[in-house]
mmCIF file of C-alpha atoms in Angstrom:
data_model
loop_
_atom_site.group_PDB
_atom_site.id
_atom_site.type_symbol
_atom_site.label_atom_id
_atom_site.label_comp_id
_atom_site.label_asym_id
_atom_site.label_seq_id
_atom_site.Cartn_x
_atom_site.Cartn_y
_atom_site.Cartn_z
ATOM 1 C CA MET A 1 -17.795 -16.761 15.405
ATOM 2 C CA THR A 2 -16.933 -20.354 16.127
ATOM 3 C CA ALA A 3 -18.993 -22.846 18.062
ATOM 4 C CA SER A 4 -16.084 -23.580 20.391
ATOM 5 C CA SER A 5 -15.377 -19.995 21.421
ATOM 6 C CA ASN A 6 -17.269 -17.339 23.348
ATOM 7 C CA SER A 7 -15.200 -14.553 21.794
ATOM 8 C CA PRO A 8 -15.812 -13.183 18.309
ATOM 9 C CA ALA A 9 -13.455 -14.105 15.497
ATOM 10 C CA PRO A 10 -10.892 -11.387 14.805
ATOM 11 C CA LEU A 11 -11.516 -8.760 12.202
ATOM 12 C CA ARG A 12 -9.446 -9.317 9.076
ATOM 13 C CA LEU A 13 -7.655 -6.801 6.871
ATOM 14 C CA LEU A 14 -6.108 -7.567 3.476
ATOM 15 C CA ALA A 15 -3.675 -5.077 1.931
ATOM 16 C CA VAL A 16 -2.894 -5.611 -1.764
ATOM 17 C CA HIS A 17 0.525 -4.330 -2.860
ATOM 18 C CA ALA A 18 2.464 -4.475 -6.099
ATOM 19 C CA HIS A 19 6.009 -5.144 -4.856
ATOM 20 C CA PRO A 20 7.821 -6.047 -1.655
ATOM 21 C CA ASP A 21 8.474 -2.696 0.117
ATOM 22 C CA ASP A 22 5.181 -1.087 -0.990
ATOM 23 C CA GLU A 23 3.478 -2.396 2.151
ATOM 24 C CA SER A 24 6.037 -0.547 4.288
ATOM 25 C CA SER A 25 5.741 2.802 2.487
ATOM 26 C CA LYS A 26 1.921 2.843 2.216
ATOM 27 C CA GLY A 27 -0.317 2.194 5.174
ATOM 28 C CA ALA A 28 2.299 0.413 7.266
ATOM 29 C CA ALA A 29 1.569 2.226 10.532
ATOM 30 C CA THR A 30 -2.128 1.492 10.088
ATOM 31 C CA MET A 31 -1.433 -2.203 9.602
ATOM 32 C CA ALA A 32 0.926 -2.315 12.592
ATOM 33 C CA LYS A 33 -1.660 -0.604 14.794
ATOM 34 C CA TYR A 34 -4.430 -2.979 13.819
ATOM 35 C CA ALA A 35 -2.197 -6.037 14.120
ATOM 36 C CA ALA A 36 -1.178 -4.961 17.621
ATOM 37 C CA SER A 37 -4.860 -4.640 18.563
ATOM 38 C CA GLY A 38 -5.666 -8.196 17.497
ATOM 39 C CA VAL A 39 -6.829 -7.676 13.921
ATOM 40 C CA ASP A 40 -5.618 -10.400 11.547
ATOM 41 C CA VAL A 41 -3.640 -8.463 8.922
ATOM 42 C CA LEU A 42 -2.451 -10.063 5.689
ATOM 43 C CA VAL A 43 -0.346 -8.452 2.955
ATOM 44 C CA ALA A 44 -0.751 -9.812 -0.567
ATOM 45 C CA THR A 45 2.354 -9.031 -2.620
ATOM 46 C CA CYS A 46 1.585 -9.303 -6.324
ATOM 47 C CA THR A 47 5.113 -9.532 -7.757
ATOM 48 C CA ASP A 48 8.564 -10.777 -6.818
ATOM 49 C CA GLY A 49 10.279 -7.390 -7.148
ATOM 50 C CA SER A 50 12.914 -8.974 -9.378
ATOM 51 C CA ARG A 51 13.274 -5.938 -11.650
ATOM 52 C CA GLY A 52 13.810 -3.417 -8.895
ATOM 53 C CA ASP A 53 16.998 -1.384 -9.037
ATOM 54 C CA ILE A 54 19.247 -1.007 -6.001
ATOM 55 C CA GLN A 55 18.295 2.331 -4.422
ATOM 56 C CA ASN A 56 20.528 2.204 -1.353
ATOM 57 C CA PRO A 57 24.194 3.164 -1.931
ATOM 58 C CA ALA A 58 25.220 0.988 1.019
ATOM 59 C CA VAL A 59 23.993 -2.132 -0.811
ATOM 60 C CA GLU A 60 25.477 -1.459 -4.246
ATOM 61 C CA ASP A 61 28.477 -3.759 -3.729
ATOM 62 C CA GLU A 62 26.616 -6.620 -2.064
ATOM 63 C CA PRO A 63 26.591 -9.766 -4.230
ATOM 64 C CA HIS A 64 23.214 -11.266 -3.300
ATOM 65 C CA PRO A 65 20.946 -8.597 -4.880
ATOM 66 C CA LYS A 66 23.055 -8.540 -8.040
ATOM 67 C CA ARG A 67 22.875 -12.311 -8.349
ATOM 68 C CA ASP A 68 19.289 -12.832 -7.172
ATOM 69 C CA MET A 69 17.245 -9.686 -6.613
ATOM 70 C CA ALA A 70 14.017 -11.616 -6.096
ATOM 71 C CA GLY A 71 15.657 -13.791 -3.442
ATOM 72 C CA ALA A 72 17.099 -10.784 -1.639
ATOM 73 C CA ARG A 73 13.723 -9.108 -1.624
ATOM 74 C CA ARG A 74 11.994 -12.197 -0.249
ATOM 75 C CA LEU A 75 14.295 -12.024 2.774
ATOM 76 C CA GLU A 76 13.641 -8.297 3.135
ATOM 77 C CA MET A 77 9.889 -8.872 2.958
ATOM 78 C CA GLU A 78 10.079 -11.534 5.644
ATOM 79 C CA ARG A 79 11.876 -9.128 7.982
ATOM 80 C CA ALA A 80 9.470 -6.269 7.264
ATOM 81 C CA ALA A 81 6.386 -8.421 7.890
ATOM 82 C CA ALA A 82 7.811 -9.570 11.219
ATOM 83 C CA ILE A 83 8.471 -5.960 12.247
ATOM 84 C CA LEU A 84 4.919 -4.914 11.349
ATOM 85 C CA GLY A 85 3.418 -7.982 13.022
ATOM 86 C CA VAL A 86 1.506 -9.012 9.892
ATOM 87 C CA ARG A 87 1.277 -12.084 7.703
ATOM 88 C CA GLN A 88 2.254 -12.016 4.042
ATOM 89 C CA ARG A 89 1.513 -14.025 0.906
ATOM 90 C CA TRP A 90 3.115 -13.910 -2.540
ATOM 91 C CA LEU A 91 0.699 -14.006 -5.479
ATOM 92 C CA GLY A 92 3.460 -15.359 -7.705
ATOM 93 C CA PHE A 93 3.798 -12.859 -10.554
ATOM 94 C CA VAL A 94 6.936 -11.448 -12.158
ATOM 95 C CA ASP A 95 7.835 -7.781 -11.690
ATOM 96 C CA SER A 96 7.143 -5.748 -14.853
ATOM 97 C CA GLY A 97 9.809 -3.143 -14.167
ATOM 98 C CA LEU A 98 9.371 0.584 -14.746
ATOM 99 C CA PRO A 99 9.833 1.336 -18.455
ATOM 100 C CA GLU A 100 11.881 4.391 -19.367
ATOM 101 C CA GLY A 101 12.495 6.159 -22.664
ATOM 102 C CA ASP A 102 10.609 7.963 -25.390
ATOM 103 C CA PRO A 103 8.817 6.088 -26.748
ATOM 104 C CA LEU A 104 8.455 3.717 -23.823
ATOM 105 C CA PRO A 105 9.640 0.176 -24.540
ATOM 106 C CA PRO A 106 7.160 -2.682 -24.232
ATOM 107 C CA LEU A 107 6.868 -4.426 -20.898
ATOM 108 C CA PRO A 108 8.573 -7.812 -20.557
ATOM 109 C CA ALA A 109 6.413 -10.607 -21.916
ATOM 110 C CA GLY A 110 4.602 -12.519 -19.185
ATOM 111 C CA SER A 111 5.187 -9.905 -16.507
ATOM 112 C CA PHE A 112 2.359 -8.969 -14.145
ATOM 113 C CA ALA A 113 1.122 -5.849 -15.914
ATOM 114 C CA THR A 114 0.899 -7.591 -19.293
ATOM 115 C CA LEU A 115 -1.489 -10.344 -18.191
ATOM 116 C CA PRO A 116 -5.220 -10.555 -18.888
ATOM 117 C CA LEU A 117 -7.176 -9.356 -15.875
ATOM 118 C CA HIS A 118 -8.831 -12.722 -15.255
ATOM 119 C CA GLN A 119 -5.440 -14.437 -15.071
ATOM 120 C CA ALA A 120 -3.865 -11.737 -12.901
ATOM 121 C CA ALA A 121 -6.804 -11.585 -10.476
ATOM 122 C CA ALA A 122 -7.437 -15.305 -9.997
ATOM 123 C CA PRO A 123 -4.833 -15.866 -7.216
ATOM 124 C CA LEU A 124 -6.143 -12.848 -5.317
ATOM 125 C CA VAL A 125 -9.756 -14.013 -5.620
ATOM 126 C CA ARG A 126 -8.649 -17.360 -4.221
ATOM 127 C CA LEU A 127 -6.824 -15.613 -1.371
ATOM 128 C CA VAL A 128 -9.839 -13.437 -0.550
ATOM 129 C CA ARG A 129 -12.063 -16.500 -0.403
ATOM 130 C CA SER A 130 -9.689 -18.368 1.886
ATOM 131 C CA PHE A 131 -8.621 -15.480 4.163
ATOM 132 C CA LYS A 132 -12.107 -13.875 4.258
ATOM 133 C CA PRO A 133 -11.108 -10.238 4.835
ATOM 134 C CA HIS A 134 -13.671 -7.743 6.034
ATOM 135 C CA VAL A 135 -11.654 -4.849 4.583
ATOM 136 C CA ILE A 136 -9.433 -4.634 1.496
ATOM 137 C CA LEU A 137 -6.857 -1.868 1.002
ATOM 138 C CA SER A 138 -5.445 -1.051 -2.429
ATOM 139 C CA TYR A 139 -4.324 1.773 -4.710
ATOM 140 C CA ASP A 140 -6.369 4.154 -6.831
ATOM 141 C CA GLU A 141 -6.646 4.021 -10.619
ATOM 142 C CA ASN A 142 -3.283 5.748 -10.950
ATOM 143 C CA GLY A 143 -1.620 3.095 -8.810
ATOM 144 C CA GLY A 144 -0.711 5.754 -6.252
ATOM 145 C CA TYR A 145 1.856 6.624 -8.891
ATOM 146 C CA PRO A 146 1.724 5.309 -12.462
ATOM 147 C CA HIS A 147 3.930 2.243 -12.271
ATOM 148 C CA PRO A 148 2.349 -0.468 -14.473
ATOM 149 C CA ASP A 149 2.411 -3.019 -11.652
ATOM 150 C CA HIS A 150 0.706 -0.579 -9.290
ATOM 151 C CA ILE A 151 -2.036 0.047 -11.812
ATOM 152 C CA MET A 152 -2.506 -3.701 -12.281
ATOM 153 C CA ALA A 153 -2.540 -4.190 -8.490
ATOM 154 C CA HIS A 154 -5.401 -1.694 -8.356
ATOM 155 C CA ARG A 155 -7.252 -3.569 -11.083
ATOM 156 C CA VAL A 156 -6.910 -6.993 -9.480
ATOM 157 C CA ALA A 157 -7.908 -5.669 -6.049
ATOM 158 C CA VAL A 158 -11.103 -4.139 -7.417
ATOM 159 C CA GLU A 159 -11.804 -7.290 -9.415
ATOM 160 C CA ALA A 160 -11.342 -9.475 -6.353
ATOM 161 C CA PHE A 161 -13.523 -7.229 -4.190
ATOM 162 C CA GLU A 162 -16.326 -7.393 -6.747
ATOM 163 C CA ALA A 163 -15.965 -11.035 -7.786
ATOM 164 C CA ALA A 164 -15.047 -12.971 -4.651
ATOM 165 C CA GLY A 165 -18.612 -13.067 -3.353
ATOM 166 C CA ASP A 166 -20.096 -14.203 -6.668
ATOM 167 C CA ALA A 167 -20.163 -17.993 -7.010
ATOM 168 C CA SER A 168 -20.553 -17.739 -10.775
ATOM 169 C CA ARG A 169 -17.194 -15.975 -11.162
ATOM 170 C CA TYR A 170 -13.870 -17.759 -10.704
ATOM 171 C CA PRO A 171 -15.754 -20.980 -9.846
ATOM 172 C CA ASP A 172 -12.524 -22.912 -9.210
ATOM 173 C CA ALA A 173 -11.185 -20.382 -6.652
ATOM 174 C CA GLY A 174 -12.968 -21.609 -3.532
ATOM 175 C CA GLU A 175 -16.174 -20.888 -1.650
ATOM 176 C CA PRO A 176 -17.465 -17.315 -2.141
ATOM 177 C CA TRP A 177 -16.702 -14.608 0.400
ATOM 178 C CA GLU A 178 -17.923 -11.013 0.138
ATOM 179 C CA PRO A 179 -15.622 -8.392 1.684
ATOM 180 C CA SER A 180 -17.447 -5.505 3.328
ATOM 181 C CA LYS A 181 -15.295 -2.454 2.529
ATOM 182 C CA LEU A 182 -12.796 -1.358 -0.110
ATOM 183 C CA TYR A 183 -10.402 1.528 0.495
ATOM 184 C CA TYR A 184 -7.787 3.261 -1.612
ATOM 185 C CA ASP A 185 -4.606 4.284 0.152
ATOM 186 C CA ARG A 186 -3.724 8.005 0.017
ATOM 187 C CA ALA A 187 -0.060 7.837 1.026
ATOM 188 C CA PHE A 188 0.610 10.623 -1.494
ATOM 189 C CA SER A 189 -2.084 12.910 -0.072
ATOM 190 C CA PRO A 190 -1.233 16.538 -0.971
ATOM 191 C CA GLU A 191 -2.676 17.661 2.361
ATOM 192 C CA ARG A 192 -0.208 15.507 4.243
ATOM 193 C CA PHE A 193 2.763 16.690 2.183
ATOM 194 C CA ARG A 194 1.773 20.319 2.733
ATOM 195 C CA ALA A 195 1.546 19.793 6.491
ATOM 196 C CA LEU A 196 4.954 18.107 6.633
ATOM 197 C CA HIS A 197 6.506 20.721 4.333
ATOM 198 C CA PHE A 198 5.384 23.618 6.513
ATOM 199 C CA ALA A 199 6.383 21.792 9.701
ATOM 200 C CA LEU A 200 9.911 21.462 8.340
ATOM 201 C CA GLU A 201 10.040 25.096 7.245
ATOM 202 C CA GLU A 202 8.796 26.319 10.624
ATOM 203 C CA ALA A 203 11.550 24.289 12.282
ATOM 204 C CA GLY A 204 14.136 25.887 9.997
ATOM 205 C CA LEU A 205 14.800 22.618 8.165
ATOM 206 C CA GLN A 206 15.036 21.989 4.448
ATOM 207 C CA SER A 207 11.958 20.371 2.951
ATOM 208 C CA PRO A 208 12.278 17.678 0.238
ATOM 209 C CA TYR A 209 8.645 18.262 -0.715
ATOM 210 C CA ALA A 210 8.938 21.769 -2.198
ATOM 211 C CA GLU A 211 9.272 20.635 -5.826
ATOM 212 C CA ARG A 212 6.332 18.236 -5.585
ATOM 213 C CA LEU A 213 4.115 20.859 -3.942
ATOM 214 C CA ALA A 214 5.061 23.425 -6.576
ATOM 215 C CA ALA A 215 4.003 21.030 -9.323
ATOM 216 C CA TRP A 216 0.649 20.471 -7.642
ATOM 217 C CA LEU A 217 0.109 24.217 -7.154
ATOM 218 C CA GLU A 218 0.898 24.814 -10.828
ATOM 219 C CA SER A 219 -1.568 22.100 -11.782
ATOM 220 C CA ASP A 220 -4.235 23.702 -9.584
ATOM 221 C CA ALA A 221 -3.573 27.113 -11.143
ATOM 222 C CA GLU A 222 -4.128 25.654 -14.587
ATOM 223 C CA GLY A 223 -7.432 24.188 -13.509
ATOM 224 C CA HIS A 224 -6.260 20.581 -13.371
ATOM 225 C CA THR A 225 -6.684 18.271 -10.412
ATOM 226 C CA PRO A 226 -3.441 16.469 -9.579
ATOM 227 C CA PRO A 227 -3.768 12.666 -9.716
ATOM 228 C CA PRO A 228 -3.381 12.118 -5.946
ATOM 229 C CA ALA A 229 -6.594 14.122 -5.335
ATOM 230 C CA THR A 230 -8.764 11.905 -7.560
ATOM 231 C CA HIS A 231 -10.492 10.510 -4.476
ATOM 232 C CA PRO A 232 -10.887 12.656 -1.359
ATOM 233 C CA THR A 233 -9.879 11.466 2.061
ATOM 234 C CA THR A 234 -12.826 9.939 3.898
ATOM 235 C CA THR A 235 -10.972 8.065 6.609
ATOM 236 C CA GLN A 236 -8.013 8.964 8.797
ATOM 237 C CA VAL A 237 -6.484 6.342 11.062
ATOM 238 C CA ASP A 238 -4.615 7.805 14.035
ATOM 239 C CA CYS A 239 -1.483 5.665 14.050
ATOM 240 C CA GLY A 240 1.313 8.029 15.060
ATOM 241 C CA ASP A 241 2.453 5.690 17.826
ATOM 242 C CA PHE A 242 3.489 3.224 15.105
ATOM 243 C CA PHE A 243 5.546 5.551 12.890
ATOM 244 C CA GLU A 244 8.801 4.121 14.251
ATOM 245 C CA VAL A 245 7.583 0.598 13.487
ATOM 246 C CA ARG A 246 6.712 1.699 9.962
ATOM 247 C CA ASP A 247 10.151 3.247 9.472
ATOM 248 C CA ASP A 248 11.897 0.128 10.776
ATOM 249 C CA ALA A 249 9.893 -2.021 8.361
ATOM 250 C CA LEU A 250 10.775 0.281 5.491
ATOM 251 C CA ARG A 251 14.468 0.167 6.366
ATOM 252 C CA ALA A 252 14.249 -3.635 6.270
ATOM 253 C CA HIS A 253 13.895 -3.312 2.478
ATOM 254 C CA ARG A 254 17.587 -2.498 2.210
ATOM 255 C CA THR A 255 17.927 -2.818 -1.557
ATOM 256 C CA GLN A 256 15.085 -0.397 -2.244
ATOM 257 C CA VAL A 257 15.276 2.193 0.507
ATOM 258 C CA ASP A 258 18.049 4.629 1.337
ATOM 259 C CA PRO A 259 17.932 5.111 5.141
ATOM 260 C CA LEU A 260 19.091 8.694 4.567
ATOM 261 C CA GLY A 261 16.501 9.367 1.868
ATOM 262 C CA PHE A 262 13.147 10.984 1.201
ATOM 263 C CA PHE A 263 11.007 8.751 3.413
ATOM 264 C CA PHE A 264 12.920 9.679 6.561
ATOM 265 C CA ALA A 265 13.145 13.441 6.013
ATOM 266 C CA VAL A 266 10.654 14.182 8.803
ATOM 267 C CA SER A 267 11.174 12.673 12.240
ATOM 268 C CA PRO A 268 8.374 10.544 13.698
ATOM 269 C CA GLU A 269 7.991 13.120 16.489
ATOM 270 C CA MET A 270 7.423 15.933 13.994
ATOM 271 C CA GLN A 271 5.039 13.797 11.972
ATOM 272 C CA ARG A 272 3.000 13.049 15.094
ATOM 273 C CA ARG A 273 2.617 16.790 15.666
ATOM 274 C CA ALA A 274 1.901 17.735 12.048
ATOM 275 C CA TRP A 275 -0.033 14.763 10.654
ATOM 276 C CA PRO A 276 -0.492 11.785 13.000
ATOM 277 C CA TRP A 277 -2.760 9.906 10.581
ATOM 278 C CA GLU A 278 -2.691 7.730 7.510
ATOM 279 C CA ASP A 279 -5.294 8.685 4.941
ATOM 280 C CA TYR A 280 -7.733 6.566 2.946
ATOM 281 C CA SER A 281 -10.662 6.907 0.570
ATOM 282 C CA LEU A 282 -13.649 4.657 1.183
ATOM 283 C CA ILE A 283 -14.647 3.459 -2.288
ATOM 284 C CA ARG A 284 -17.213 0.740 -1.600
ATOM 285 C CA SER A 285 -19.019 -0.270 1.563
ATOM 286 C CA ARG A 286 -21.552 -3.032 2.016
ATOM 287 C CA VAL A 287 -22.229 -1.911 5.595
ATOM 288 C CA PRO A 288 -23.699 1.431 6.729
ATOM 289 C CA SER A 289 -20.920 4.041 6.727
ATOM 290 C CA GLU A 290 -20.969 7.527 8.203
ATOM 291 C CA LEU A 291 -18.228 9.828 6.908
ATOM 292 C CA PRO A 292 -15.709 10.966 7.915
ATOM 293 C CA GLU A 293 -14.324 7.851 9.628
ATOM 294 C CA ARG A 294 -11.483 7.205 12.047
ATOM 295 C CA ASP A 295 -11.542 3.427 11.712
ATOM 296 C CA LEU A 296 -11.348 1.175 8.653
ATOM 297 C CA PHE A 297 -13.692 -1.205 10.475
ATOM 298 C CA ALA A 298 -16.357 1.416 11.197
ATOM 299 C CA GLY A 299 -19.731 -0.292 10.800
ATOM 300 C CA LEU A 300 -18.198 -3.723 11.378
ATOM 301 C CA ARG A 301 -17.397 -3.685 15.092
#
């Protein structure tokens, strides 16, 4: 609270993402809902996205992305943030790219995923101490999926959550601030994909999720837990009213997202009926927490 105001300061949410577009495909409806309710929402984008390939056939012949992918993605990120109603900060690292081949080639020297943790986390610690979030959102140990930048984004988010309140760590990164809660995003929740898959089948529509679900079922049959189930869902945010906003933000990332592709296979109306939530795992809480939750700020209001 401030001395000059009778109203409490807004709650603050920091979402840590690897590349521009990740914020719109993971937790975007949650962020839009909270932003619309007065929560101060900030997206920290770790890398410039410069090594992303063009995924949208309609953009393949456009000169700007071919000449300056990072510049094109900065403009896309600006549009997406405005659609979601959130603020955004670049942490200033270079995209590592997604290595392919057998054996995998080394990552580009100096790219985000190759850096020592202390160096990669320092800008985020500084941001946490200046923005003072109550809640931090990030990825699990697998990065949501095993892209090296996603895994590093997970590592720096956990490091910042643990270190930002400790004055002895990162002493040149500002006055300490201790966030209250750390969540991992579960955008790839098997439960959600199953619900959407069966909703499509019941409507007589083709499901793009069949192959993924089959792989998970095979993994279960062999006694292995698929990576997305590493952490169970503890928290579901009802944000179905913001699915259209999320989709508009995702479409703003024109180089990376095919508007006829996977992410738009299920209409917002069908999603609201089948799975009107976004799913999270509460990993750390410094305030009393009773599970399950319906609010990332449970215990803080």
